[in-house]
PDB file of C-alpha atoms in Angstrom:
ATOM      1  CA  MET W   1     117.953 102.539  94.361  1.00 57.00           C
ATOM      2  CA  THR W   2     115.041 103.457  92.171  1.00 65.00           C
ATOM      3  CA  ALA W   3     111.431 103.460  93.297  1.00 61.00           C
ATOM      4  CA  LEU W   4     110.745 100.274  91.305  1.00 67.00           C
ATOM      5  CA  PHE W   5     112.922  98.147  93.447  1.00 76.00           C
ATOM      6  CA  ASN W   6     112.423  99.707  96.805  1.00 82.00           C
ATOM      7  CA  PHE W   7     108.845  99.130  98.305  1.00 83.00           C
ATOM      8  CA  GLU W   8     109.090 102.172 100.460  1.00 83.00           C
ATOM      9  CA  SER W   9     110.083 104.505  97.746  1.00 84.00           C
ATOM     10  CA  ALA W  10     107.265 103.170  95.428  1.00 85.00           C
ATOM     11  CA  LEU W  11     104.774 103.676  98.215  1.00 86.00           C
ATOM     12  CA  LEU W  12     106.042 107.230  98.644  1.00 87.00           C
ATOM     13  CA  CYS W  13     105.671 107.783  94.843  1.00 89.00           C
ATOM     14  CA  LEU W  14     102.120 106.379  95.017  1.00 89.00           C
ATOM     15  CA  LEU W  15     101.110 108.655  98.077  1.00 90.00           C
ATOM     16  CA  LEU W  16     102.630 111.737  96.387  1.00 90.00           C
ATOM     17  CA  LEU W  17     100.734 110.995  93.144  1.00 90.00           C
ATOM     18  CA  ILE W  18      97.492 110.489  94.907  1.00 90.00           C
ATOM     19  CA  CYS W  19      97.896 113.677  97.087  1.00 91.00           C
ATOM     20  CA  THR W  20      99.049 115.737  94.048  1.00 89.00           C
ATOM     21  CA  SER W  21      96.124 114.449  91.881  1.00 89.00           C
ATOM     22  CA  SER W  22      93.514 115.328  94.720  1.00 89.00           C
ATOM     23  CA  TYR W  23      94.953 118.724  95.091  1.00 90.00           C
ATOM     24  CA  LEU W  24      94.970 119.480  91.380  1.00 88.00           C
ATOM     25  CA  HIS W  25      91.377 118.128  91.095  1.00 87.00           C
ATOM     26  CA  GLN W  26      90.417 120.802  93.760  1.00 88.00           C
ATOM     27  CA  LEU W  27      92.070 123.448  91.748  1.00 90.00           C
ATOM     28  CA  PHE W  28      91.028 122.522  88.265  1.00 86.00           C
ATOM     29  CA  PRO W  29      87.937 120.202  88.604  1.00 85.00           C
ATOM     30  CA  GLY W  30      86.648 120.981  85.085  1.00 85.00           C
ATOM     31  CA  TRP W  31      89.781 120.198  83.314  1.00 83.00           C
ATOM     32  CA  MET W  32      90.196 116.762  85.234  1.00 80.00           C
ATOM     33  CA  ASP W  33      86.701 115.822  84.579  1.00 80.00           C
ATOM     34  CA  ARG W  34      86.805 116.709  80.988  1.00 82.00           C
ATOM     35  CA  ASN W  35      89.889 114.801  80.330  1.00 78.00           C
ATOM     36  CA  LYS W  36      89.305 111.548  82.369  1.00 79.00           C
ATOM     37  CA  ASN W  37      89.639 109.250  79.289  1.00 83.00           C
ATOM     38  CA  GLY W  38      93.254 110.095  78.503  1.00 77.00           C
ATOM     39  CA  MET W  39      96.348 108.124  79.325  1.00 82.00           C
ATOM     40  CA  LEU W  40      97.939 110.297  81.889  1.00 80.00           C
ATOM     41  CA  THR W  41      94.949 112.573  82.894  1.00 78.00           C
ATOM     42  CA  GLY W  42      92.915 109.347  83.142  1.00 83.00           C
ATOM     43  CA  PHE W  43      95.226 107.865  85.674  1.00 85.00           C
ATOM     44  CA  MET W  44      95.467 111.212  87.505  1.00 85.00           C
ATOM     45  CA  TRP W  45      91.628 111.373  87.488  1.00 85.00           C
ATOM     46  CA  LYS W  46      91.544 107.865  89.153  1.00 87.00           C
ATOM     47  CA  ALA W  47      94.143 108.748  91.752  1.00 88.00           C
ATOM     48  CA  ALA W  48      92.136 111.890  92.720  1.00 89.00           C
ATOM     49  CA  ARG W  49      89.074 109.710  93.169  1.00 88.00           C
ATOM     50  CA  VAL W  50      91.065 107.436  95.415  1.00 89.00           C
ATOM     51  CA  GLY W  51      92.398 110.458  97.356  1.00 87.00           C
ATOM     52  CA  GLU W  52      89.043 111.993  97.746  1.00 85.00           C
ATOM     53  CA  ARG W  53      87.184 108.899  98.788  1.00 88.00           C
ATOM     54  CA  LEU W  54      89.899 107.505 101.022  1.00 88.00           C
ATOM     55  CA  SER W  55      91.218 110.821 102.358  1.00 85.00           C
ATOM     56  CA  PRO W  56      91.418 109.873 106.214  1.00 87.00           C
ATOM     57  CA  TYR W  57      93.443 106.780 105.338  1.00 89.00           C
ATOM     58  CA  ILE W  58      95.641 108.552 102.719  1.00 88.00           C
ATOM     59  CA  SER W  59      96.345 111.241 105.339  1.00 87.00           C
ATOM     60  CA  LEU W  60      97.386 108.588 107.853  1.00 89.00           C
ATOM     61  CA  CYS W  61      99.572 106.966 105.521  1.00 88.00           C
ATOM     62  CA  CYS W  62     101.175 110.126 104.698  1.00 88.00           C
ATOM     63  CA  PHE W  63     101.732 111.168 108.279  1.00 90.00           C
ATOM     64  CA  GLY W  64     103.087 107.647 108.877  1.00 89.00           C
ATOM     65  CA  MET W  65     105.511 107.923 105.916  1.00 88.00           C
ATOM     66  CA  ALA W  66     106.710 111.329 107.190  1.00 88.00           C
ATOM     67  CA  VAL W  67     107.376 109.953 110.723  1.00 91.00           C
ATOM     68  CA  ARG W  68     109.314 106.993 109.111  1.00 88.00           C
ATOM     69  CA  LEU W  69     111.285 109.364 106.898  1.00 86.00           C
ATOM     70  CA  PHE W  70     112.010 111.738 110.022  1.00 90.00           C
ATOM     71  CA  ILE W  71     112.984 109.039 112.446  1.00 90.00           C
ATOM     72  CA  GLY W  72     114.835 106.900 109.938  1.00 77.00           C
ATOM     73  CA  LYS W  73     115.241 103.122 109.609  1.00 64.00           C
TER      74      LYS W  73
END
């Protein structure tokens, strides 16, 4: 089943996008800030902002998702 039709997979993809964007923003802050008006880079810049501002909640969600994947359904 694809991530579009499964809520758990969609949530996992969103968490991975937020975490990856935050990590890339730490590595390349100038590139992300300079290209924040583009289609893909703008969305990644916004996801990086969400990851930076809500990092305790995002990390709890990632931990919860990891536990859910390891334990199973």
